[in-house]
Coordinates of N, CA and C in Angstrom, one line a residue:
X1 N 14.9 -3.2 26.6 CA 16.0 -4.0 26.2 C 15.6 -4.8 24.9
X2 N 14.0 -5.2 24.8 CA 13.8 -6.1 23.7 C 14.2 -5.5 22.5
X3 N 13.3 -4.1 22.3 CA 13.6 -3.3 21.4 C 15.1 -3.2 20.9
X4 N 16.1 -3.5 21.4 CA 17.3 -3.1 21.1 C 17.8 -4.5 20.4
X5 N 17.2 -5.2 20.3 CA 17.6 -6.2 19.8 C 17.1 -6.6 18.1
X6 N 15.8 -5.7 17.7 CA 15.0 -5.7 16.6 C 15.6 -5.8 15.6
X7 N 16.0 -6.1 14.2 CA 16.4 -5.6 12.9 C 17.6 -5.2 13.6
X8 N 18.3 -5.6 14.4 CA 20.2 -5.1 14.3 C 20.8 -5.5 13.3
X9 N 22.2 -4.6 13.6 CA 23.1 -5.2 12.3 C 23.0 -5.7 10.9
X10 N 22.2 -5.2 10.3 CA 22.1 -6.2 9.0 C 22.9 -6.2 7.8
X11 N 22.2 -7.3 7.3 CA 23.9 -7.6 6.6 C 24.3 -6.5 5.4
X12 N 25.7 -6.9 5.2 CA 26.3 -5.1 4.5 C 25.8 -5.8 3.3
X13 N 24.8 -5.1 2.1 CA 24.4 -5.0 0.7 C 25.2 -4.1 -0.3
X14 N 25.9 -4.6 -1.3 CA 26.3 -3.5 -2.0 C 25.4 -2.5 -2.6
X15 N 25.8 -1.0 -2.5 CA 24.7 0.0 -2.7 C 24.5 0.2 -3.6
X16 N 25.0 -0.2 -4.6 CA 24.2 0.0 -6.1 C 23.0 -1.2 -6.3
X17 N 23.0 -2.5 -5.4 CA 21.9 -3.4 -5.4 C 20.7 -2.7 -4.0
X18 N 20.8 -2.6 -3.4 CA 20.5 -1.7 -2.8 C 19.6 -1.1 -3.2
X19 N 20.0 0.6 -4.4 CA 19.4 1.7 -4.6 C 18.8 0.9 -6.0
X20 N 18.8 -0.2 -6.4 CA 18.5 -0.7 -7.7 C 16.9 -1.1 -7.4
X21 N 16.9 -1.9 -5.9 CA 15.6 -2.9 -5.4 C 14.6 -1.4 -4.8
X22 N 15.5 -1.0 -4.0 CA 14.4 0.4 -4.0 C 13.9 1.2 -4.9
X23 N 14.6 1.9 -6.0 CA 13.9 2.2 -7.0 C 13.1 1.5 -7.6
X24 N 13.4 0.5 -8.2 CA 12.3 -0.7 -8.7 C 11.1 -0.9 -7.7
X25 N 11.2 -1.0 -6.5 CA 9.7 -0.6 -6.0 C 9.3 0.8 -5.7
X26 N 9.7 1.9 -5.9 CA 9.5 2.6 -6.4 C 9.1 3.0 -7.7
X27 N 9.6 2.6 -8.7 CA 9.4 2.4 -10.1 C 7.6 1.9 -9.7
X28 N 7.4 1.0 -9.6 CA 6.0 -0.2 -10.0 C 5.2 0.7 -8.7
X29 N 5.4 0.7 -7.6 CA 4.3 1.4 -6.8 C 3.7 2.4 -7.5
X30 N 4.8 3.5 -8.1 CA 4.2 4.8 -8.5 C 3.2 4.3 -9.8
X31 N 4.1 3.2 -10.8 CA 2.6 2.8 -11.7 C 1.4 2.6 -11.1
X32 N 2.0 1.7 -10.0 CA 0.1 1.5 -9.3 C -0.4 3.0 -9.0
X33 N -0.3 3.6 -8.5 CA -0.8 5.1 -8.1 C -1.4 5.6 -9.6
X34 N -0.7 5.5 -10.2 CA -0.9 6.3 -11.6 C -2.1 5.7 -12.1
X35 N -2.0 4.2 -12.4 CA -3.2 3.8 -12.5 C -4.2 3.8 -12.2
X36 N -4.1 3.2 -10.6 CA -5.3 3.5 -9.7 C -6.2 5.5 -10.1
X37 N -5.2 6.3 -10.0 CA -5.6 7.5 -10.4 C -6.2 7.9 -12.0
X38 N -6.0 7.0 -12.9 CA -7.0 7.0 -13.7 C -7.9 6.1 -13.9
X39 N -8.1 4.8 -13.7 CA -8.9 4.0 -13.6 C -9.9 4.9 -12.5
X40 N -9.3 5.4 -11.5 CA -10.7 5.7 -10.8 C -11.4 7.1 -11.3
X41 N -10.6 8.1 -12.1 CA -11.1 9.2 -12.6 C -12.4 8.3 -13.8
X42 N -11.6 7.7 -14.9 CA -12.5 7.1 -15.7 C -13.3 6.1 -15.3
X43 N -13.9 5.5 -14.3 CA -15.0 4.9 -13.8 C -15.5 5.8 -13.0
X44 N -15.0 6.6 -12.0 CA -15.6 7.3 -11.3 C -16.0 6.9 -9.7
X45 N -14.8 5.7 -9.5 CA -14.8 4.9 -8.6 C -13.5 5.5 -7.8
X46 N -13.5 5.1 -6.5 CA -12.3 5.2 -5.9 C -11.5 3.7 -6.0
X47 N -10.0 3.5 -6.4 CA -9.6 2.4 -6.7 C -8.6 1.6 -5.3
X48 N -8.7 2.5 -4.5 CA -7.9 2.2 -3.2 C -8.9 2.1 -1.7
X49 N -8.9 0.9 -1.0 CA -9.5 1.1 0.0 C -9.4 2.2 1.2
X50 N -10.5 2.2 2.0 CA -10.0 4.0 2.5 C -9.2 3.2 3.7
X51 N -9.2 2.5 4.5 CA -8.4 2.2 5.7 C -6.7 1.7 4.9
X52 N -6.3 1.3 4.0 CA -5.0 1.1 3.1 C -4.8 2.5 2.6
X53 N -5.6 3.4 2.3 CA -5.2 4.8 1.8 C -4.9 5.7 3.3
X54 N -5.6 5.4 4.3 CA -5.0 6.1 5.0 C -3.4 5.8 5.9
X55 N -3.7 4.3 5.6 CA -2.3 4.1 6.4 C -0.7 3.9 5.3
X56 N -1.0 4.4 4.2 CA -0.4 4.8 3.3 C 0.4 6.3 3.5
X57 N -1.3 6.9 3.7 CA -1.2 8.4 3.9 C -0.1 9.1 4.9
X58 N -0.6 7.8 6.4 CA 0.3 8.3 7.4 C 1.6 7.9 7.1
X59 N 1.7 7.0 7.0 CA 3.3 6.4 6.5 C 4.4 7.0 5.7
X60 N 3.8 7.7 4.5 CA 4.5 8.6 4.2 C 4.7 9.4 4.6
X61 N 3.9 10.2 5.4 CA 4.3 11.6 6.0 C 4.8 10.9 6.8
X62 N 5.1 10.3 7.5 CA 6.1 10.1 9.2 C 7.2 9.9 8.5
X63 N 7.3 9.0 8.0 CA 8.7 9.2 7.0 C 9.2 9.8 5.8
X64 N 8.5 10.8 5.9 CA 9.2 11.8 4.7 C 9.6 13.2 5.4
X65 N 8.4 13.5 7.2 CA 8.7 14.7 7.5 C 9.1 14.6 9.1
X66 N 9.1 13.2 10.1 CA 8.8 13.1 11.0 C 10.3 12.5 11.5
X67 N 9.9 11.4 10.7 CA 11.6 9.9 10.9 C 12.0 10.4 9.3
X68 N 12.5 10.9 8.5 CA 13.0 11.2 7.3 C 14.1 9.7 6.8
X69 N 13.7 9.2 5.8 CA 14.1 8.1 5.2 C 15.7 8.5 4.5
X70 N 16.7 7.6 4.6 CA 17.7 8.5 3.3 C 17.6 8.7 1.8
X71 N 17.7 9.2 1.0 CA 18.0 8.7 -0.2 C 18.3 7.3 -1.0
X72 N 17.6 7.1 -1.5 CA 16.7 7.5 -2.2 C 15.3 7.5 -2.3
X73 N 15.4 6.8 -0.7 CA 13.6 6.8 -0.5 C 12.8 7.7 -0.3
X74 N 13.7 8.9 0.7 CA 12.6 10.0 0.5 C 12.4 10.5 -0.4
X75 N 13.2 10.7 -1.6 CA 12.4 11.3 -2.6 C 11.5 10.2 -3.1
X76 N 11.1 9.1 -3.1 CA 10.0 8.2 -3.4 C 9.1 8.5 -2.3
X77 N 9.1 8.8 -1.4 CA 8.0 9.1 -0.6 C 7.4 9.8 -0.6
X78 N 8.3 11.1 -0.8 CA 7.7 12.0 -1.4 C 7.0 12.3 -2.7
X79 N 7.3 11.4 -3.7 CA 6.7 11.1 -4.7 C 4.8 10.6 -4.6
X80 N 5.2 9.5 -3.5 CA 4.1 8.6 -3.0 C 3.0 9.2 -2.8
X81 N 3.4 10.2 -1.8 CA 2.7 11.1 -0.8 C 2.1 11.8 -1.8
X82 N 2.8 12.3 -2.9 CA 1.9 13.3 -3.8 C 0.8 12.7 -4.2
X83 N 1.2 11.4 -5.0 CA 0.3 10.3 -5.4 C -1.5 10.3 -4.2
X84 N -0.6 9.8 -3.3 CA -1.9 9.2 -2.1 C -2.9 10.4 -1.8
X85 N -2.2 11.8 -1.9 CA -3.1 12.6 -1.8 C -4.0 13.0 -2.8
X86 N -3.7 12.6 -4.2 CA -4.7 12.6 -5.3 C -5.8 11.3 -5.3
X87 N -5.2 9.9 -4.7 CA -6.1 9.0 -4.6 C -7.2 9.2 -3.2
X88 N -6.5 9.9 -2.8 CA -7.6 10.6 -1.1 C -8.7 11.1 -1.7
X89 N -8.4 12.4 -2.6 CA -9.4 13.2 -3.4 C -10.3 12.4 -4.1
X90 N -9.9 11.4 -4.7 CA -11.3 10.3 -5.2 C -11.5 10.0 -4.2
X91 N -11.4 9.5 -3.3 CA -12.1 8.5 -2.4 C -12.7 9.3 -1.9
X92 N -12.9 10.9 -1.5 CA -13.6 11.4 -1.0 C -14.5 12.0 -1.6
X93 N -14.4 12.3 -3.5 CA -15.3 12.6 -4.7 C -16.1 11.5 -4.5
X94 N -15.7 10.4 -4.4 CA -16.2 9.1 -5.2 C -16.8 8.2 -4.0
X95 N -16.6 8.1 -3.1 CA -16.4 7.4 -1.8 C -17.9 7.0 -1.0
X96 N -18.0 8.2 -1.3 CA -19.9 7.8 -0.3 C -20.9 7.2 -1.1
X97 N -21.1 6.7 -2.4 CA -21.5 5.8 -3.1 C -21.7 4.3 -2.3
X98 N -20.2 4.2 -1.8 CA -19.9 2.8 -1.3 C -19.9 3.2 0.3
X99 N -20.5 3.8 0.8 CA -20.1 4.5 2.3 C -21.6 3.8 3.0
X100 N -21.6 2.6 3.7 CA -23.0 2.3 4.5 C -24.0 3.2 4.4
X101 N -25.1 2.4 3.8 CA -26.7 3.3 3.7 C -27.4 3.6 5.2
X102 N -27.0 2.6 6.2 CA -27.5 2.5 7.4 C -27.0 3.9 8.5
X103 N -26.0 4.2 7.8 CA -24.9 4.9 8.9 C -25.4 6.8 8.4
X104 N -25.2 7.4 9.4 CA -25.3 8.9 8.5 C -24.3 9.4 7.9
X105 N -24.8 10.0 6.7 CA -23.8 10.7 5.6 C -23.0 11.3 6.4
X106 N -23.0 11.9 7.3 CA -22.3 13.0 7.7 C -20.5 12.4 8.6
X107 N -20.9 10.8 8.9 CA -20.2 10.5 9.4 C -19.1 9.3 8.1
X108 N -19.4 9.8 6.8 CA -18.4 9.8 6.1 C -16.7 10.4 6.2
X109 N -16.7 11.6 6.4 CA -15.9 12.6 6.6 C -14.9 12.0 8.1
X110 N -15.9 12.0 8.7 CA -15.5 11.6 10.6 C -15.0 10.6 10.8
X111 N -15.3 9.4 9.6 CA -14.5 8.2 9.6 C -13.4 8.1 8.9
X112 N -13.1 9.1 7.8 CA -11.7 9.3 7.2 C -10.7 9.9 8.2
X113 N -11.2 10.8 9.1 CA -10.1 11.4 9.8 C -9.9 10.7 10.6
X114 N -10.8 10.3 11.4 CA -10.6 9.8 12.5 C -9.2 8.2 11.9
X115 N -10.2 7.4 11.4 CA -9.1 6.7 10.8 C -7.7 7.3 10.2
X116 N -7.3 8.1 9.8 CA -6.3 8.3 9.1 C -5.2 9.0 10.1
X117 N -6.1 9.4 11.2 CA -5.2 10.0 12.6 C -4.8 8.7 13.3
X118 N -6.1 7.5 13.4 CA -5.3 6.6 14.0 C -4.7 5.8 13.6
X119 N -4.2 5.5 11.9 CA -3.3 5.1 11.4 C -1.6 6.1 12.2
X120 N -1.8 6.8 11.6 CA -0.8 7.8 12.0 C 0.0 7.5 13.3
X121 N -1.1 7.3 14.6 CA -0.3 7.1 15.8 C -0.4 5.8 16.2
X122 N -0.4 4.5 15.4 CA -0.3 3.2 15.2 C 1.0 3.0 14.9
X123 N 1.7 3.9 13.7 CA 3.0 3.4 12.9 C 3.9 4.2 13.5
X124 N 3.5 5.6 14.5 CA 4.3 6.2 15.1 C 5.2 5.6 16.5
X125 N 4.1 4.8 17.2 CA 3.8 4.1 18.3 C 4.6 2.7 18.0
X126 N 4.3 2.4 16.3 CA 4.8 1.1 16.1 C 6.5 1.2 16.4
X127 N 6.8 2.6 16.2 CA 7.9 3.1 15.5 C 8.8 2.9 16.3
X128 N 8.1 3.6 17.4 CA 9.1 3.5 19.2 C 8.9 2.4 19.8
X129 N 7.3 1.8 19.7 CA 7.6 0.6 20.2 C 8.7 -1.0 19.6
X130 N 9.0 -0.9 18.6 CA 9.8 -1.7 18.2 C 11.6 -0.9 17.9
X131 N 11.5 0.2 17.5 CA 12.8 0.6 17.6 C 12.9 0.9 16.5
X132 N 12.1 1.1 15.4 CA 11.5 0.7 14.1 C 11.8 2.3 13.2
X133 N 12.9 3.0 13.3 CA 12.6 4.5 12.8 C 12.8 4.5 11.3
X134 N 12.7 3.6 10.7 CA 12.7 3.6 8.7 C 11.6 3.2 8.6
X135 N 10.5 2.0 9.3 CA 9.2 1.9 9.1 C 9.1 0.7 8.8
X136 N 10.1 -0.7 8.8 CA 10.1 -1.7 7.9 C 9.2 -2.6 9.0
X137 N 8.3 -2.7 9.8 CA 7.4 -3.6 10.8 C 6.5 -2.8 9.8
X138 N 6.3 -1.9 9.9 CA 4.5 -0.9 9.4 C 4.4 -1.2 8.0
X139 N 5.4 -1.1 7.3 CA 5.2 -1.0 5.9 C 4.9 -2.4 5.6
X140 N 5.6 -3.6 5.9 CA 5.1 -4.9 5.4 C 3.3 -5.4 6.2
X141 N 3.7 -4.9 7.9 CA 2.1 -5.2 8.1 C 0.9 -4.6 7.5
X142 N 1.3 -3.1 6.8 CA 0.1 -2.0 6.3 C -0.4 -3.6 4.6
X143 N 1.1 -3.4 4.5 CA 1.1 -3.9 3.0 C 0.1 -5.2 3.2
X144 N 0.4 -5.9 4.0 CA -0.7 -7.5 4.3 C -1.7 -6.8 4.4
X145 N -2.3 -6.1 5.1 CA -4.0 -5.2 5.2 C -3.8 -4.9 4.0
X146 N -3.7 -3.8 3.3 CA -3.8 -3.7 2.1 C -4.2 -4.7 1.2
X147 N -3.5 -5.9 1.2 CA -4.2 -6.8 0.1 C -4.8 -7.9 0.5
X148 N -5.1 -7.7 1.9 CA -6.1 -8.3 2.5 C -7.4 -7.5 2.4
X149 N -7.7 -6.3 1.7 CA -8.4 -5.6 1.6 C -8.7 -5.0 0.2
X150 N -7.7 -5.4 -0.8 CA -7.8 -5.4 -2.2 C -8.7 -6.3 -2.1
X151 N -8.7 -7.7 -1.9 CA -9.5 -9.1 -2.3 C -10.9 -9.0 -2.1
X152 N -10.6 -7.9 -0.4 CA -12.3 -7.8 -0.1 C -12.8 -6.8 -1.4
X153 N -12.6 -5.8 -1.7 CA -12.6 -5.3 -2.5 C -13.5 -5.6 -3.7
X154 N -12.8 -6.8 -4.1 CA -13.1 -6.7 -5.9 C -14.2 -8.2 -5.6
X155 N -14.6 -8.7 -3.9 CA -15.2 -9.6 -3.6 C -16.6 -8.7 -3.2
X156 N -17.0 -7.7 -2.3 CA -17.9 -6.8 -2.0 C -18.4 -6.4 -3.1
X157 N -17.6 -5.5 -4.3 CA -18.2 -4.9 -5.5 C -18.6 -5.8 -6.7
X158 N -17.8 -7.0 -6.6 CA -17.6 -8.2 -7.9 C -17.9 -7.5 -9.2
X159 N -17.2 -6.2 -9.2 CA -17.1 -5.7 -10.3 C -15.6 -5.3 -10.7
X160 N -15.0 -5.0 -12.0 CA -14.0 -4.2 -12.4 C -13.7 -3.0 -11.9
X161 N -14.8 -1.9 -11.4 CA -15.3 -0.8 -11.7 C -13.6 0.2 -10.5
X162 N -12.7 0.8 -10.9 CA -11.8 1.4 -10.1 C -10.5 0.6 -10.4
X163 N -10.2 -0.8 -10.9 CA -9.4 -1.7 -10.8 C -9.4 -2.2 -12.2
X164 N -7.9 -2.1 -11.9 CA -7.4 -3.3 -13.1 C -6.3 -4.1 -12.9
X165 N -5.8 -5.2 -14.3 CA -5.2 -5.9 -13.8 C -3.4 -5.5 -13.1
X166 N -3.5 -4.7 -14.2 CA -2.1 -3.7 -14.0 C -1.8 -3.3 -12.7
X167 N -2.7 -2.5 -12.2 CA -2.5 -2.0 -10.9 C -2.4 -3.0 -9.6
X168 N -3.0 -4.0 -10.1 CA -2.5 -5.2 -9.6 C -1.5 -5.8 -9.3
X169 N -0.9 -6.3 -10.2 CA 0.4 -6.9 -10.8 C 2.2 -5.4 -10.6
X170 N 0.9 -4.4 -10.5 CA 2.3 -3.5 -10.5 C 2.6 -3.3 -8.9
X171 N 1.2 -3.6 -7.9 CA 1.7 -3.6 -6.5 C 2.3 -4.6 -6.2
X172 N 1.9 -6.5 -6.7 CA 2.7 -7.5 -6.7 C 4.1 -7.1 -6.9
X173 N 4.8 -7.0 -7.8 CA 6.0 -6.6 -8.2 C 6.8 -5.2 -7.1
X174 N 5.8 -4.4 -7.0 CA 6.5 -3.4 -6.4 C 7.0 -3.7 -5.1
X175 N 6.0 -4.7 -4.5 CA 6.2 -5.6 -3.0 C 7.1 -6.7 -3.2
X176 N 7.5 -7.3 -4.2 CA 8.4 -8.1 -4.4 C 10.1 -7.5 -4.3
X177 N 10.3 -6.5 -5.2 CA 11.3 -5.6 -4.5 C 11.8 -5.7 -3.9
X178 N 10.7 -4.6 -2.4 CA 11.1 -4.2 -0.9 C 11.2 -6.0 -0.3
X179 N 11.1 -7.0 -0.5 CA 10.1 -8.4 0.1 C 12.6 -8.9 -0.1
X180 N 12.3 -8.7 -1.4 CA 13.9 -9.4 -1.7 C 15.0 -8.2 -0.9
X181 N 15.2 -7.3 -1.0 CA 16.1 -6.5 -0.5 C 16.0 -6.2 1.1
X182 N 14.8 -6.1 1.8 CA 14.9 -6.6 3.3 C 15.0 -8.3 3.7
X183 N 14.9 -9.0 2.6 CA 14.9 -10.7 3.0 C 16.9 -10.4 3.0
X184 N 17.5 -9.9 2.3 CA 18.4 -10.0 2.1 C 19.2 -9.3 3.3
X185 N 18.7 -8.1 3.9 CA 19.6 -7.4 5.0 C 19.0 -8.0 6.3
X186 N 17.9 -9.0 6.1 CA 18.1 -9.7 7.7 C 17.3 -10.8 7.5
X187 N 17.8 -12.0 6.8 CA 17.8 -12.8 6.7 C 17.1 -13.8 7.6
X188 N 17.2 -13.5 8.9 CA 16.7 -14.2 10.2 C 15.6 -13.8 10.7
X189 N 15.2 -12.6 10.1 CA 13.6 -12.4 10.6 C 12.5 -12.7 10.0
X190 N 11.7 -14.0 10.9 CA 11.1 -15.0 10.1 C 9.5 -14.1 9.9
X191 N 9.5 -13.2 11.1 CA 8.3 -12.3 10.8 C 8.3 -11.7 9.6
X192 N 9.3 -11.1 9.3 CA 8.9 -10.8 8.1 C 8.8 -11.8 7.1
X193 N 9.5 -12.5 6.9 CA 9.2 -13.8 5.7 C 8.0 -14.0 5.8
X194 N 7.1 -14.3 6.8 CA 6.1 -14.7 6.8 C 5.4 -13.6 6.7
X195 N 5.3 -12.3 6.6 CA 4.7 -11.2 5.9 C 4.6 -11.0 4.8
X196 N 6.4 -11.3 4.2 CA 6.4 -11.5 2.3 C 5.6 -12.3 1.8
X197 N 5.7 -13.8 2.0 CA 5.1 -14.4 1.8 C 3.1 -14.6 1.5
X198 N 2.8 -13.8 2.8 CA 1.7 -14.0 3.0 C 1.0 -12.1 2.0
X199 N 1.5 -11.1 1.6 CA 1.5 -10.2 0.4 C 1.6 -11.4 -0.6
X200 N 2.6 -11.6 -0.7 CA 2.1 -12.3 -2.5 C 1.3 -13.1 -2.7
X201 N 1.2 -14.0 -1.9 CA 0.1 -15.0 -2.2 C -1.6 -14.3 -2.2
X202 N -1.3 -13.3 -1.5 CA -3.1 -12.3 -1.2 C -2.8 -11.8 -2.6
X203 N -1.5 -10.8 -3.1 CA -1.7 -9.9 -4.0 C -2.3 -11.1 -5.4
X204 N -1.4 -12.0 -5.5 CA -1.7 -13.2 -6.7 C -3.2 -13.5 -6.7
X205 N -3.8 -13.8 -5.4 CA -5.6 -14.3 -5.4 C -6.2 -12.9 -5.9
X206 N -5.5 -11.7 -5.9 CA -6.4 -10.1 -6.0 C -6.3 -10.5 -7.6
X207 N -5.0 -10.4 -8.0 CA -5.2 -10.7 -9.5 C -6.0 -11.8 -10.4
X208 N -5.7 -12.9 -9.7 CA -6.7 -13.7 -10.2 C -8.2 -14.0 -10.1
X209 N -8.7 -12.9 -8.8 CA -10.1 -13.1 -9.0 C -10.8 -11.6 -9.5
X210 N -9.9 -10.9 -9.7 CA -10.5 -9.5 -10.4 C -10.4 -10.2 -12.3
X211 N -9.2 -11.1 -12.5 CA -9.3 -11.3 -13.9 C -10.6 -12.3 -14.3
X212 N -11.0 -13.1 -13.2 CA -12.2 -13.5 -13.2 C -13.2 -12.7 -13.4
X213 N -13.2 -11.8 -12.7 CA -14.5 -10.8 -12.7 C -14.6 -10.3 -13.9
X214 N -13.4 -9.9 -14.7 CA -13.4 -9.3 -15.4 C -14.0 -10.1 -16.7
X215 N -13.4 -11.0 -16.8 CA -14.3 -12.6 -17.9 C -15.5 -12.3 -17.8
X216 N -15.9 -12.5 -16.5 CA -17.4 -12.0 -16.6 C -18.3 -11.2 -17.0
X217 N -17.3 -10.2 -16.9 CA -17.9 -8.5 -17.0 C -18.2 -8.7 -18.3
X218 N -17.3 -9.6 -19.1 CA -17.1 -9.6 -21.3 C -15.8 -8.7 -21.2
X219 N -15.3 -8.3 -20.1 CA -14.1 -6.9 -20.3 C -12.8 -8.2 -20.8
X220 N -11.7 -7.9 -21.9 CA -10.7 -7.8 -21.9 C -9.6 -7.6 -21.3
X221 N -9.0 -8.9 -20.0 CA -8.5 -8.0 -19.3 C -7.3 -7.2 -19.4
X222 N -6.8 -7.8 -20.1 CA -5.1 -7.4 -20.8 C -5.0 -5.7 -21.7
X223 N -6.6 -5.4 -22.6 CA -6.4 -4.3 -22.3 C -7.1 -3.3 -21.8
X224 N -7.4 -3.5 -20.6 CA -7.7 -2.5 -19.8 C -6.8 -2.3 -18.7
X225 N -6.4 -0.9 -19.4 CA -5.4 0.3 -17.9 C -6.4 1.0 -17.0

């Protein structure tokens, strides 16, 4: 009975604002992908953490082939999903560089799947357990890991090296989007606010302490894509 109570009714959005806030995060996520996918070809780094890449990974496929999203988001997902599978391919080119010295090589591999399976039946599980079949609990909690894991990120390597400021700024924005057009269709759910909120303020400290690093580095950050 709880479940039935989750994200009801929300309020009626005109659909041209609507299909405007979705594409626009659409629009800026796919920049992030793009970038991330050459910044990490030209450093030679992987630019996405592997536990935010896989729960990316699964997310899209459950909603592009499982719970199928409407228009216009499956075809952004589908977009995504092309993307995430070219950032997987670095992280697994590029990946065991940064992969524990202590641990065996071999269990590189074992911990991508294994992780990226149990991403999969986390958001699936999230899906029924909340009542949740478009993904809007998974996608804002993946999103908080995610840039609770960008920060670790550019704090572990304290380098530029896979990252820039762009890719930054273009996930900020692309989360601001989805953050306004769900604040707007249920206004009353304070979980989520407090998930919007708590993405921007992480995504804002990612950008400002990678632009730091980058002072450091002597790098320019404004032009480096």
């Amino acid at each position: 009975m709880l479940a039935e109570g989750m994200l009801q009714d929300p309020v009626h959005l005109d659909a041209t604002l609507s299909s405007f806030l979705m594409i626009g995060s659409g629009l800026f996520w796919t920049i992030a992908y793009i970038l991330i996918l050459r910044r990490g070809f030209k450093d030679r780094f992987y630019g996405m953490p592997m536990v935010a890449l896989c729960a990316n990974l699964a997310w899209e496929f459950i909603f592009s082939f499982v719970h199928p999203h409407p228009q216009p988001q499956l075809s952004i997902d589908y977009l995504w999903l092309l993307f995430d599978v070219g950032i997987m391919v670095q992280y697994l080119r590029f990946g065991r560089g940064e992969f524990p010295l202590h641990l065996p090589q071999k269990l590189f591999y074992t911990t991508f799947l294994f992780t990226l399976v149990y991403c999969g039946l986390m958001i699936s599980f999230m899906a029924r357990e909340f009542n949740d079949y478009i993904g809007i609990y998974a996608a804002f909690a993946q999103n908080l890991m995610m840039s609770v894991l960008f920060v670790r990120m550019v704090l572990k390597r304290n380098s530029s090296a896979g990252q820039s400021l762009y890719i930054g700024l273009s996930k900020l924005v692309g989360t601001v989007f989805p953050s306004v057009l769900f604040y707007l269709y249920f206004p009353n759910s304070y979980l989520l606010m407090l998930l919007y909120f708590g993405i921007f303020v992480l995504d804002l400290v990612y950008v400002l302490l990678l632009y730091s690093v980058m002072k450091a580095e002597g790098i320019k950050p404004w032009k480096r894509l």
